[in-house]
């Protein structure tokens, strides 16, 4: 170990990955987006479950929850959640493909990453039109 | 007494000691959600913006009620286990234990609250 030189000062080693010079790739971006969307979805889930609870409990409580749900904030959360759920959905399907040993070549994996991003935007727009 | 040898019990368990059980659960729940979510998103989206009577009527429908219950339970287990992996990736020691307890409890509270609301609406 480097500490064996006798100095008690901890050696400052660079962290990996080196964030200042790290060249991001589609594969890493699409991977981290899966985790981010999965967690961000909890905001929408909490709002949706609260809204459902309010509908079950009483008229005044629903009026409050529904006002939040149909406000600009609620619409922002729901539209964002819709994109997040479609992105997470497509990225999950991609993982099922990977598990079946399909699409693991770098070029194919990068194309699938773009398919997740563009596909999720398209599915979000489609859902907003239909619903 | 057990007739399994120590080696036999260890084979396939890997460093996690639980083998591929976690990964397989995430695979199964993701397939379940992949089937259910497109239909549920449509039903849920259609219910938003309605009056309380319309919302209650929508979720009192047996198909919608059962599907919503399934989506709630499966998605919250999927979240709890997926989020646990993130906690295990980034947190260590007491923070890891607290994080694991928190995500598991959060998922349980949300699922139970949703089921309570559904029962009051649909039954």
mmCIF file of C-alpha atoms in Angstrom:
data_model
loop_
_atom_site.group_PDB
_atom_site.id
_atom_site.type_symbol
_atom_site.label_atom_id
_atom_site.label_comp_id
_atom_site.label_asym_id
_atom_site.label_seq_id
_atom_site.Cartn_x
_atom_site.Cartn_y
_atom_site.Cartn_z
ATOM 1 C CA UNK A 1 0.000 0.000 0.000
ATOM 2 C CA UNK A 2 1.119 3.590 -0.652
ATOM 3 C CA UNK A 3 0.479 4.412 3.009
ATOM 4 C CA UNK A 4 3.457 2.212 3.923
ATOM 5 C CA UNK A 5 5.858 5.151 3.238
ATOM 6 C CA UNK A 6 5.346 6.291 6.828
ATOM 7 C CA UNK A 7 3.197 9.339 6.081
ATOM 8 C CA UNK A 8 -0.202 9.268 7.792
ATOM 9 C CA UNK A 9 -1.650 11.607 5.122
ATOM 10 C CA UNK A 10 -4.116 9.816 2.885
ATOM 11 C CA UNK A 11 -3.009 9.682 -0.753
ATOM 12 C CA UNK A 12 -5.384 11.650 -3.010
ATOM 13 C CA UNK A 13 -6.085 9.305 -5.869
ATOM 14 C CA UNK A 14 -8.345 10.254 -8.805
ATOM 15 C CA UNK A 15 -11.846 8.832 -8.694
ATOM 16 C CA UNK A 16 -13.049 6.566 -11.453
ATOM 17 C CA UNK A 17 -14.829 7.320 -13.740
ATOM 18 C CA UNK A 18 -12.954 10.633 -14.162
ATOM 19 C CA UNK A 19 -16.017 12.838 -14.449
ATOM 20 C CA UNK A 20 -14.149 15.877 -15.869
ATOM 21 C CA UNK A 21 -12.830 13.954 -18.883
ATOM 22 C CA UNK A 22 -15.417 11.174 -19.084
ATOM 23 C CA UNK A 23 -16.828 10.878 -22.591
ATOM 24 C CA UNK A 24 -20.454 9.915 -22.186
ATOM 25 C CA UNK A 25 -21.858 7.226 -24.442
ATOM 26 C CA UNK A 26 -25.388 6.343 -25.473
ATOM 27 C CA UNK A 27 -25.117 3.062 -23.574
ATOM 28 C CA UNK A 28 -24.215 4.749 -20.273
ATOM 29 C CA UNK A 29 -26.767 7.553 -20.706
ATOM 30 C CA UNK A 30 -29.588 5.138 -21.532
ATOM 31 C CA UNK A 31 -28.610 3.009 -18.531
ATOM 32 C CA UNK A 32 -28.569 5.848 -15.987
ATOM 33 C CA UNK A 33 -31.816 7.245 -17.441
ATOM 34 C CA UNK A 34 -33.481 3.911 -16.653
ATOM 35 C CA UNK A 35 -32.555 4.286 -12.992
ATOM 36 C CA UNK A 36 -33.482 7.988 -12.879
ATOM 37 C CA UNK A 37 -36.891 7.472 -14.522
ATOM 38 C CA UNK A 38 -37.646 4.486 -12.277
ATOM 39 C CA UNK A 39 -37.077 6.573 -9.170
ATOM 40 C CA UNK A 40 -38.617 9.802 -10.491
ATOM 41 C CA UNK A 41 -41.815 7.866 -11.200
ATOM 42 C CA UNK A 42 -42.416 7.719 -7.455
ATOM 43 C CA UNK A 43 -43.429 11.416 -7.517
ATOM 44 C CA UNK A 44 -46.208 10.634 -9.981
ATOM 45 C CA UNK A 45 -47.176 7.455 -8.116
ATOM 46 C CA UNK A 46 -47.497 9.305 -4.802
ATOM 47 C CA UNK A 47 -49.624 12.024 -6.410
ATOM 48 C CA UNK A 48 -51.821 9.432 -8.172
ATOM 49 C CA UNK A 49 -52.347 7.298 -5.036
ATOM 50 C CA UNK A 50 -53.086 10.399 -2.940
ATOM 51 C CA UNK A 51 -55.640 11.486 -5.551
ATOM 52 C CA UNK A 52 -57.257 8.022 -5.491
ATOM 53 C CA UNK A 53 -57.309 8.012 -1.678
ATOM 54 C CA UNK A 54 -58.986 11.422 -1.679
ATOM 55 C CA UNK A 55 -61.617 10.163 -4.140
ATOM 56 C CA UNK A 56 -62.331 7.277 -1.768
ATOM 57 C CA UNK A 57 -62.537 9.394 1.389
ATOM 58 C CA UNK A 58 -64.700 12.487 0.867
ATOM 59 C CA UNK A 59 -65.889 15.202 -1.503
ATOM 60 C CA UNK A 60 -63.881 18.092 0.070
ATOM 61 C CA UNK A 61 -60.710 15.983 0.216
ATOM 62 C CA UNK A 62 -61.139 15.028 -3.453
ATOM 63 C CA UNK A 63 -61.696 18.688 -4.367
ATOM 64 C CA UNK A 64 -58.272 19.478 -2.872
ATOM 65 C CA UNK A 65 -56.414 16.529 -4.434
ATOM 66 C CA UNK A 66 -58.131 17.011 -7.779
ATOM 67 C CA UNK A 67 -57.226 20.715 -7.771
ATOM 68 C CA UNK A 68 -53.564 19.730 -7.345
ATOM 69 C CA UNK A 69 -53.883 16.941 -9.922
ATOM 70 C CA UNK A 70 -55.417 19.196 -12.586
ATOM 71 C CA UNK A 71 -53.216 22.227 -11.807
ATOM 72 C CA UNK A 72 -50.174 23.109 -13.918
ATOM 73 C CA UNK A 73 -48.055 21.323 -11.323
ATOM 74 C CA UNK A 74 -50.140 18.151 -11.505
ATOM 75 C CA UNK A 75 -50.146 18.226 -15.302
ATOM 76 C CA UNK A 76 -46.369 18.714 -15.321
ATOM 77 C CA UNK A 77 -45.865 15.757 -12.958
ATOM 78 C CA UNK A 78 -48.288 13.532 -14.882
ATOM 79 C CA UNK A 79 -46.833 14.396 -18.301
ATOM 80 C CA UNK A 80 -43.291 13.912 -16.983
ATOM 81 C CA UNK A 81 -44.306 10.614 -15.388
ATOM 82 C CA UNK A 82 -45.878 9.506 -18.638
ATOM 83 C CA UNK A 83 -42.582 10.026 -20.477
ATOM 84 C CA UNK A 84 -40.674 8.405 -17.601
ATOM 85 C CA UNK A 85 -42.905 5.332 -17.592
ATOM 86 C CA UNK A 86 -42.597 4.900 -21.374
ATOM 87 C CA UNK A 87 -38.831 5.340 -21.244
ATOM 88 C CA UNK A 88 -38.517 2.856 -18.356
ATOM 89 C CA UNK A 89 -40.875 0.525 -20.249
ATOM 90 C CA UNK A 90 -38.780 0.514 -23.435
ATOM 91 C CA UNK A 91 -35.502 0.298 -21.509
ATOM 92 C CA UNK A 92 -36.945 -2.677 -19.613
ATOM 93 C CA UNK A 93 -37.871 -4.391 -22.875
ATOM 94 C CA UNK A 94 -34.295 -3.741 -24.008
ATOM 95 C CA UNK A 95 -33.049 -5.509 -20.874
ATOM 96 C CA UNK A 96 -35.236 -8.509 -21.727
ATOM 97 C CA UNK A 97 -33.584 -8.532 -25.181
ATOM 98 C CA UNK A 98 -30.128 -8.305 -23.593
ATOM 99 C CA UNK A 99 -31.033 -11.209 -21.292
ATOM 100 C CA UNK A 100 -31.911 -13.226 -24.392
ATOM 101 C CA UNK A 101 -28.428 -12.326 -25.764
ATOM 102 C CA UNK A 102 -29.935 -10.067 -28.425
ATOM 103 C CA UNK A 103 -28.590 -6.608 -29.282
ATOM 104 C CA UNK A 104 -25.375 -6.783 -27.290
ATOM 105 C CA UNK A 105 -23.159 -5.576 -30.159
ATOM 106 C CA UNK A 106 -22.076 -1.992 -29.395
ATOM 107 C CA UNK A 107 -23.628 -0.481 -32.518
ATOM 108 C CA UNK A 108 -26.931 -2.309 -31.958
ATOM 109 C CA UNK A 109 -26.965 -1.405 -28.256
ATOM 110 C CA UNK A 110 -26.443 2.259 -29.144
ATOM 111 C CA UNK A 111 -29.255 2.144 -31.694
ATOM 112 C CA UNK A 112 -31.516 0.532 -29.086
ATOM 113 C CA UNK A 113 -30.624 3.399 -26.708
ATOM 114 C CA UNK A 114 -31.764 5.931 -29.291
ATOM 115 C CA UNK A 115 -34.868 3.803 -29.904
ATOM 116 C CA UNK A 116 -35.715 4.060 -26.186
ATOM 117 C CA UNK A 117 -35.355 7.851 -26.144
ATOM 118 C CA UNK A 118 -37.132 8.593 -29.420
ATOM 119 C CA UNK A 119 -39.696 5.829 -28.862
ATOM 120 C CA UNK A 120 -40.580 7.114 -25.394
ATOM 121 C CA UNK A 121 -41.173 10.629 -26.750
ATOM 122 C CA UNK A 122 -43.345 9.217 -29.544
ATOM 123 C CA UNK A 123 -45.343 6.995 -27.151
ATOM 124 C CA UNK A 124 -45.827 9.931 -24.757
ATOM 125 C CA UNK A 125 -47.228 12.073 -27.577
ATOM 126 C CA UNK A 126 -49.414 9.190 -28.762
ATOM 127 C CA UNK A 127 -50.798 8.596 -25.245
ATOM 128 C CA UNK A 128 -51.552 12.306 -24.793
ATOM 129 C CA UNK A 129 -53.466 12.291 -28.091
ATOM 130 C CA UNK A 130 -55.465 9.132 -27.280
ATOM 131 C CA UNK A 131 -56.290 9.807 -23.600
ATOM 132 C CA UNK B 1 -30.984 -32.849 9.887
ATOM 133 C CA UNK B 2 -30.166 -32.004 6.314
ATOM 134 C CA UNK B 3 -28.804 -34.360 3.702
ATOM 135 C CA UNK B 4 -27.443 -31.507 1.524
ATOM 136 C CA UNK B 5 -23.686 -31.043 1.660
ATOM 137 C CA UNK B 6 -22.240 -27.570 2.310
ATOM 138 C CA UNK B 7 -20.976 -27.475 -1.250
ATOM 139 C CA UNK B 8 -24.376 -28.392 -2.684
ATOM 140 C CA UNK B 9 -26.006 -25.563 -0.708
ATOM 141 C CA UNK B 10 -23.446 -23.027 -1.978
ATOM 142 C CA UNK B 11 -23.463 -23.924 -5.688
ATOM 143 C CA UNK B 12 -25.379 -21.343 -7.723
ATOM 144 C CA UNK B 13 -25.785 -18.922 -4.818
ATOM 145 C CA UNK B 14 -22.894 -16.645 -5.855
ATOM 146 C CA UNK B 15 -21.505 -13.668 -3.946
ATOM 147 C CA UNK B 16 -24.998 -12.403 -3.092
ATOM 148 C CA UNK B 17 -25.869 -15.743 -1.423
ATOM 149 C CA UNK B 18 -29.242 -15.547 -3.177
ATOM 150 C CA UNK B 19 -28.168 -16.536 -6.696
ATOM 151 C CA UNK B 20 -30.273 -15.092 -9.520
ATOM 152 C CA UNK B 21 -33.472 -14.800 -7.438
ATOM 153 C CA UNK B 22 -33.420 -10.974 -7.467
ATOM 154 C CA UNK B 23 -32.770 -10.726 -11.195
ATOM 155 C CA UNK B 24 -35.442 -13.303 -11.937
ATOM 156 C CA UNK B 25 -37.999 -11.436 -9.805
ATOM 157 C CA UNK B 26 -37.251 -8.207 -11.706
ATOM 158 C CA UNK B 27 -37.626 -10.083 -15.020
ATOM 159 C CA UNK B 28 -40.976 -11.591 -14.030
ATOM 160 C CA UNK B 29 -42.391 -8.368 -12.609
ATOM 161 C CA UNK B 30 -41.196 -6.375 -15.648
ATOM 162 C CA UNK B 31 -43.009 -8.744 -18.009
ATOM 163 C CA UNK B 32 -46.163 -8.492 -15.867
ATOM 164 C CA UNK B 33 -45.953 -4.691 -15.924
ATOM 165 C CA UNK B 34 -45.224 -4.648 -19.660
ATOM 166 C CA UNK B 35 -48.522 -6.460 -20.232
ATOM 167 C CA UNK B 36 -50.609 -4.474 -17.737
ATOM 168 C CA UNK B 37 -49.317 -0.900 -18.048
ATOM 169 C CA UNK B 38 -50.526 0.106 -21.545
ATOM 170 C CA UNK B 39 -54.111 -0.823 -20.598
ATOM 171 C CA UNK B 40 -53.836 0.676 -17.103
ATOM 172 C CA UNK B 41 -52.311 3.944 -18.393
ATOM 173 C CA UNK B 42 -55.281 4.342 -20.725
ATOM 174 C CA UNK B 43 -57.835 3.667 -17.959
ATOM 175 C CA UNK B 44 -56.052 5.911 -15.452
ATOM 176 C CA UNK B 45 -55.508 8.714 -17.976
ATOM 177 C CA UNK B 46 -59.173 8.613 -18.944
ATOM 178 C CA UNK B 47 -60.212 8.931 -15.274
ATOM 179 C CA UNK B 48 -58.115 12.068 -14.617
ATOM 180 C CA UNK B 49 -60.116 15.279 -14.843
ATOM 181 C CA UNK B 50 -63.459 13.683 -14.018
ATOM 182 C CA UNK B 51 -65.777 14.587 -11.150
ATOM 183 C CA UNK B 52 -65.522 12.502 -7.942
ATOM 184 C CA UNK B 53 -68.549 10.436 -8.998
ATOM 185 C CA UNK B 54 -66.953 9.705 -12.382
ATOM 186 C CA UNK B 55 -63.604 8.774 -10.786
ATOM 187 C CA UNK B 56 -65.296 6.508 -8.215
ATOM 188 C CA UNK B 57 -67.387 4.870 -10.954
ATOM 189 C CA UNK B 58 -64.265 4.309 -13.082
ATOM 190 C CA UNK B 59 -62.322 2.574 -10.304
ATOM 191 C CA UNK B 60 -65.388 0.664 -9.049
ATOM 192 C CA UNK B 61 -65.406 -1.180 -12.368
ATOM 193 C CA UNK B 62 -64.200 -4.736 -11.533
ATOM 194 C CA UNK B 63 -61.666 -4.880 -14.376
ATOM 195 C CA UNK B 64 -60.182 -1.472 -13.529
ATOM 196 C CA UNK B 65 -60.155 -2.224 -9.787
ATOM 197 C CA UNK B 66 -58.412 -5.600 -10.168
ATOM 198 C CA UNK B 67 -55.936 -4.265 -12.736
ATOM 199 C CA UNK B 68 -55.120 -1.230 -10.552
ATOM 200 C CA UNK B 69 -54.553 -3.496 -7.526
ATOM 201 C CA UNK B 70 -52.233 -5.734 -9.540
ATOM 202 C CA UNK B 71 -50.310 -2.768 -10.976
ATOM 203 C CA UNK B 72 -49.939 -1.279 -7.474
ATOM 204 C CA UNK B 73 -48.630 -4.457 -5.840
ATOM 205 C CA UNK B 74 -46.335 -5.574 -8.674
ATOM 206 C CA UNK B 75 -44.947 -2.087 -9.417
ATOM 207 C CA UNK B 76 -44.254 -1.312 -5.752
ATOM 208 C CA UNK B 77 -42.376 -4.608 -5.271
ATOM 209 C CA UNK B 78 -40.522 -3.895 -8.544
ATOM 210 C CA UNK B 79 -39.645 -0.409 -7.231
ATOM 211 C CA UNK B 80 -38.598 -1.641 -3.778
ATOM 212 C CA UNK B 81 -36.245 -4.255 -5.180
ATOM 213 C CA UNK B 82 -34.911 -2.013 -7.981
ATOM 214 C CA UNK B 83 -34.341 0.867 -5.595
ATOM 215 C CA UNK B 84 -32.635 -1.480 -3.114
ATOM 216 C CA UNK B 85 -29.991 -2.153 -5.776
ATOM 217 C CA UNK B 86 -29.341 1.573 -6.107
ATOM 218 C CA UNK B 87 -29.011 1.920 -2.329
ATOM 219 C CA UNK B 88 -26.598 -1.027 -2.288
ATOM 220 C CA UNK B 89 -24.591 0.584 -5.119
ATOM 221 C CA UNK B 90 -24.112 3.980 -3.487
ATOM 222 C CA UNK B 91 -24.578 3.641 0.289
ATOM 223 C CA UNK B 92 -22.611 1.710 2.868
ATOM 224 C CA UNK B 93 -22.941 0.765 6.523
ATOM 225 C CA UNK B 94 -25.775 2.330 8.499
ATOM 226 C CA UNK B 95 -26.831 4.555 5.570
ATOM 227 C CA UNK B 96 -27.317 1.430 3.467
ATOM 228 C CA UNK B 97 -29.448 -0.250 6.120
ATOM 229 C CA UNK B 98 -31.525 2.917 6.612
ATOM 230 C CA UNK B 99 -31.931 3.320 2.845
ATOM 231 C CA UNK B 100 -33.037 -0.280 2.359
ATOM 232 C CA UNK B 101 -35.590 0.051 5.164
ATOM 233 C CA UNK B 102 -36.828 3.377 3.761
ATOM 234 C CA UNK B 103 -37.439 2.240 0.161
ATOM 235 C CA UNK B 104 -39.100 -0.969 1.314
ATOM 236 C CA UNK B 105 -41.348 0.911 3.759
ATOM 237 C CA UNK B 106 -42.185 3.608 1.181
ATOM 238 C CA UNK B 107 -43.270 0.970 -1.335
ATOM 239 C CA UNK B 108 -45.356 -0.836 1.299
ATOM 240 C CA UNK B 109 -47.077 2.377 2.455
ATOM 241 C CA UNK B 110 -47.937 3.440 -1.106
ATOM 242 C CA UNK B 111 -49.230 -0.003 -2.109
ATOM 243 C CA UNK B 112 -51.315 -0.363 1.050
ATOM 244 C CA UNK B 113 -52.741 3.168 0.766
ATOM 245 C CA UNK B 114 -53.709 2.523 -2.847
ATOM 246 C CA UNK B 115 -55.326 -0.810 -1.967
ATOM 247 C CA UNK B 116 -57.254 0.822 0.907
ATOM 248 C CA UNK B 117 -58.562 3.487 -1.479
ATOM 249 C CA UNK B 118 -59.514 0.832 -4.028
ATOM 250 C CA UNK B 119 -61.355 -1.264 -1.439
ATOM 251 C CA UNK B 120 -63.329 1.767 -0.244
ATOM 252 C CA UNK B 121 -64.208 2.673 -3.818
ATOM 253 C CA UNK B 122 -64.905 -0.746 -5.301
ATOM 254 C CA UNK B 123 -66.512 -2.681 -2.437
#
